[in-house]
Amino acid sequence: MNLRTKLVNLPREARDTLFLLAVIGCVLLPLFPHLPIWAGVFASLLLLWRAGLALGARKLPTRWLLFVLLVLAVGATLASFHTILGREAGVTLIAMLLALKTLEARARRDAMVIFFLGFFTMLSNFFFSQSLPTAAAMLVALVGLLTALVNAHMPVGRPPLTLALRSAARMALFGTPVMVALFMLFPRMAPLWGLPGDQLSGRSGLSGSMRVGSMAEIALDDSVALRVRFDGPASALPPQSAMYFRGPVLSDFDGHEWQALPIRDSQATPSHLQVQGTAVHYEATLEPSQRPWLLLLDASPEGPQAEGLRAYRARDLEWMAARPITEVLRYRATSYPQFRHGPLAASHELRLLTQLPAGFNPRTKALAEQLRADPAVAAGGTQALVDAVLTRLRTGGYEYTLEPGVYGENTADEFWFDRKAGFCEHIASSFVILMRAAGVPARIVTGYQGGERNPIDGYWTVRQSDAHAWAEVWIEGRGWVRVDPTGAVSPGRIGQLTRLRAPRGAFGSAVDSVISPGMAQQLRAVWEAANNRWNQWVLNYTQTRQLDMLKAMGFDAPDWQDLVNLLAGLVVAAAVGGALWSAWERLQHDPWLRLLAQARQRLARAGLDLPTHLPPRSMAEAVRAHFGAAGEPLAQWLLDLETQRYAAHGDTPAPSLKPLRRRFATLALPTPSA
């Protein structure tokens, strides 16, 4: 007997248990990446053990053994988190309790506990991620749990699971309008409404420090960092080569790592920002990063606007949030691609940005002295020095690559004289070190450069692979000037936006052989447009958008009380509609059964109380026995009612119930015979 035949022939209890275990597995599986490794292994072993007991029709473990397992689960949770409170510890404990409870399902009450623990655990997935894939997975889990719940309430026998699935799907469908109404109208009063954002441990992204070689790791991550929707026609947008989204500015170098200076706001240290030209207005949707930087196009004199967002501009033009970004954030901003910032005259603070650690990169320092000694550079000043270095990058055989090899301590020396290959941070770091060695204030700016337009929804998508590092040098009379040395090595990185890609693995190569690159690109655009819609209309559905919806519905100055009143009105309307539906359903019941029930009620009033399971013929015999001749008209009527229902009528339809209903209305209540 093969496995499929064995599963088909399983007893109902074993079949239902295996189905419930599969649903619980679907609920727990998305949680495993967020739980300790032991928790995932422990839960999986418990579910497999319970499945083996169901297949072998063996007894469940004793309560003492379950108690020992419970103590182990609680102890391991305490050892991992030093508490059983909080998000991670609490969800871990709930997952363990759900898996353990499956080993104790001896009665209907235990099954109900499992169902409701399953629903609660399903909701806990949203504590870690509220993304579209998580929502889709939990929708499948919800239908599965409802199916198991409906199946548990079905009568004895072996009803097919498809029947329970249809009922569960119908329940979910009927509940959808209520869910939508609650989502749209339930007042959002932060922080009560908010859920924690995605768990971001291990996610790549920008930070306040940069070790040479670290940004190449970000380039391997193709996930979305930012989505931007520009206002106005495409002709008014800045060119892709000018789309620099500013992030951390790194000014302190210890020979190995670049660090951002301590953050001071713009009021303490003015940035001397002057903007000119046409403003660019846009709406940005920033993915959670667990960091405070708000990515804006260079340069924005006004802070980003978003509900509940507290933002300030640091001294180096970065815009910062008051707390790390832990959830999808949408904000509006205005930027000016043409701008000037920084002091126009030399200062002590600028001299600090020419310092280099002693003992590092001696050949680069010698190169700087050599360049300064050139009469053309000496006559042209800082701009001539920058041009000379960029010319060296363009003509000196330098290469832009993700795999330049492992650099040693003297990273700039190795880049300029030995390897002549690197990613953007190798190039930017070596350029800034050379500028400082020549006495020019310089620093590194990290962020994102470029992006791609999604043809489905028109949003510009900026990915982690668009992470970039460029330089700023200070020129007297002009302030800070952006210089992107990577563009000199690889013009396609800035102009045509050619990105370096990681080598394709075996799976990626196999997919490429089945799906054409154009089709894969189109599918990704569709998916990202759908995911963006989810972010815009679900995750970013704030109280402001609720009130805007009420304004569109005709409310002059809506507030949360209007939301409550509208929601209460919908609840009342739904209740009235449900009552009318119930009354209509009652009228739709079998009219033959309803007429028989009326006869039974009349007999009960006359003193003859009959069981509900008796057919009309048995009822007629009971009427004759109890009432004698006085009950003959009613007995004959009952026999005629049976004939109308069960007699063969050939090809002709059954006679109408109307004559029987009229006769029943004229029958007098019999009295018991003496």
PDB file of N, CA, C and O in Angstrom, residues 1 37 39 166 198 211 227 280 343-344 347 371 388 409 454 482 509 545 576 601 626 653:
ATOM      1  N   MET A   1       0.853  -1.197   0.000  1.00  0.00           N
ATOM      2  CA  MET A   1       0.000   0.000   0.000  1.00  0.00           C
ATOM      3  C   MET A   1       0.887   1.244   0.000  1.00  0.00           C
ATOM      4  O   MET A   1       1.716   1.426   0.888  1.00  0.00           O
ATOM      5  N   ILE A  37      17.151  29.310  17.206  1.00  0.00           N
ATOM      6  CA  ILE A  37      17.225  28.074  16.414  1.00  0.00           C
ATOM      7  C   ILE A  37      16.612  26.906  17.171  1.00  0.00           C
ATOM      8  O   ILE A  37      15.886  26.077  16.598  1.00  0.00           O
ATOM      9  N   ALA A  39      14.188  26.893  19.174  1.00  0.00           N
ATOM     10  CA  ALA A  39      12.727  26.952  19.188  1.00  0.00           C
ATOM     11  C   ALA A  39      12.149  26.349  17.910  1.00  0.00           C
ATOM     12  O   ALA A  39      11.169  25.591  17.948  1.00  0.00           O
ATOM     13  N   ARG A 166     -15.009  24.876   1.754  1.00  0.00           N
ATOM     14  CA  ARG A 166     -15.985  25.775   1.130  1.00  0.00           C
ATOM     15  C   ARG A 166     -16.693  26.616   2.181  1.00  0.00           C
ATOM     16  O   ARG A 166     -16.911  27.816   1.989  1.00  0.00           O
ATOM     17  N   ASP A 198       9.471  45.843  10.957  1.00  0.00           N
ATOM     18  CA  ASP A 198      10.167  44.627  10.600  1.00  0.00           C
ATOM     19  C   ASP A 198      11.432  44.466  11.420  1.00  0.00           C
ATOM     20  O   ASP A 198      12.144  45.403  11.722  1.00  0.00           O
ATOM     21  N   ARG A 211      33.969  50.896   6.398  1.00  0.00           N
ATOM     22  CA  ARG A 211      35.276  50.285   6.209  1.00  0.00           C
ATOM     23  C   ARG A 211      35.432  49.981   4.729  1.00  0.00           C
ATOM     24  O   ARG A 211      34.493  49.474   4.093  1.00  0.00           O
ATOM     25  N   ARG A 227      11.380  54.214  -2.546  1.00  0.00           N
ATOM     26  CA  ARG A 227      10.561  54.441  -3.742  1.00  0.00           C
ATOM     27  C   ARG A 227      10.194  55.919  -3.791  1.00  0.00           C
ATOM     28  O   ARG A 227       9.871  56.510  -2.760  1.00  0.00           O
ATOM     29  N   VAL A 280      12.214  70.477  -7.159  1.00  0.00           N
ATOM     30  CA  VAL A 280      11.670  69.165  -7.497  1.00  0.00           C
ATOM     31  C   VAL A 280      10.828  68.700  -6.311  1.00  0.00           C
ATOM     32  O   VAL A 280      11.341  68.577  -5.190  1.00  0.00           O
ATOM     33  N   PRO A 343      30.827  76.910   4.143  1.00  0.00           N
ATOM     34  CA  PRO A 343      31.449  78.241   4.269  1.00  0.00           C
ATOM     35  C   PRO A 343      32.272  78.571   3.029  1.00  0.00           C
ATOM     36  O   PRO A 343      32.822  77.698   2.362  1.00  0.00           O
ATOM     37  N   LEU A 344      32.344  79.848   2.743  1.00  0.00           N
ATOM     38  CA  LEU A 344      33.086  80.297   1.560  1.00  0.00           C
ATOM     39  C   LEU A 344      34.529  80.644   1.884  1.00  0.00           C
ATOM     40  O   LEU A 344      35.359  80.759   0.970  1.00  0.00           O
ATOM     41  N   SER A 347      38.410  78.037   7.564  1.00  0.00           N
ATOM     42  CA  SER A 347      38.154  78.107   9.003  1.00  0.00           C
ATOM     43  C   SER A 347      38.901  76.974   9.689  1.00  0.00           C
ATOM     44  O   SER A 347      39.424  76.055   9.045  1.00  0.00           O
ATOM     45  N   LEU A 371      51.736  66.161  -7.173  1.00  0.00           N
ATOM     46  CA  LEU A 371      50.701  66.888  -7.904  1.00  0.00           C
ATOM     47  C   LEU A 371      50.726  68.371  -7.567  1.00  0.00           C
ATOM     48  O   LEU A 371      50.548  69.234  -8.449  1.00  0.00           O
ATOM     49  N   ALA A 388      43.139  67.117 -12.256  1.00  0.00           N
ATOM     50  CA  ALA A 388      44.310  66.277 -12.511  1.00  0.00           C
ATOM     51  C   ALA A 388      44.102  64.871 -11.957  1.00  0.00           C
ATOM     52  O   ALA A 388      44.469  63.869 -12.592  1.00  0.00           O
ATOM     53  N   GLU A 409      46.387  47.504   5.044  1.00  0.00           N
ATOM     54  CA  GLU A 409      46.228  48.696   5.867  1.00  0.00           C
ATOM     55  C   GLU A 409      46.294  49.974   5.041  1.00  0.00           C
ATOM     56  O   GLU A 409      45.564  50.926   5.293  1.00  0.00           O
ATOM     57  N   ASN A 454       9.697  52.284 -12.558  1.00  0.00           N
ATOM     58  CA  ASN A 454       8.824  51.134 -12.766  1.00  0.00           C
ATOM     59  C   ASN A 454       7.745  51.532 -13.771  1.00  0.00           C
ATOM     60  O   ASN A 454       6.956  52.444 -13.513  1.00  0.00           O
ATOM     61  N   ARG A 482      30.483  68.734  -4.957  1.00  0.00           N
ATOM     62  CA  ARG A 482      30.412  67.289  -5.149  1.00  0.00           C
ATOM     63  C   ARG A 482      31.360  66.844  -6.258  1.00  0.00           C
ATOM     64  O   ARG A 482      31.374  67.428  -7.348  1.00  0.00           O
ATOM     65  N   SER A 509      20.873  30.765 -12.844  1.00  0.00           N
ATOM     66  CA  SER A 509      21.135  30.406 -14.240  1.00  0.00           C
ATOM     67  C   SER A 509      20.038  29.512 -14.790  1.00  0.00           C
ATOM     68  O   SER A 509      19.634  29.637 -15.955  1.00  0.00           O
ATOM     69  N   ARG A 545      -5.063  60.151   6.389  1.00  0.00           N
ATOM     70  CA  ARG A 545      -5.720  59.615   5.205  1.00  0.00           C
ATOM     71  C   ARG A 545      -7.163  59.218   5.524  1.00  0.00           C
ATOM     72  O   ARG A 545      -8.041  59.307   4.668  1.00  0.00           O
ATOM     73  N   VAL A 576     -28.800  45.241  11.232  1.00  0.00           N
ATOM     74  CA  VAL A 576     -30.137  45.193  10.640  1.00  0.00           C
ATOM     75  C   VAL A 576     -30.136  44.317   9.392  1.00  0.00           C
ATOM     76  O   VAL A 576     -31.046  43.504   9.171  1.00  0.00           O
ATOM     77  N   GLN A 601     -47.030  21.459  16.109  1.00  0.00           N
ATOM     78  CA  GLN A 601     -47.328  22.445  17.143  1.00  0.00           C
ATOM     79  C   GLN A 601     -48.809  22.452  17.505  1.00  0.00           C
ATOM     80  O   GLN A 601     -49.182  22.571  18.679  1.00  0.00           O
ATOM     81  N   HIS A 626     -54.821   8.556  19.656  1.00  0.00           N
ATOM     82  CA  HIS A 626     -55.064   9.478  20.754  1.00  0.00           C
ATOM     83  C   HIS A 626     -56.436  10.147  20.676  1.00  0.00           C
ATOM     84  O   HIS A 626     -57.101  10.354  21.695  1.00  0.00           O
ATOM     85  N   PRO A 653     -44.551  17.349 -12.383  1.00  0.00           N
ATOM     86  CA  PRO A 653     -44.063  17.883 -11.113  1.00  0.00           C
ATOM     87  C   PRO A 653     -45.001  17.538  -9.967  1.00  0.00           C
ATOM     88  O   PRO A 653     -46.177  17.241 -10.171  1.00  0.00           O
TER      89      PRO A 653
END
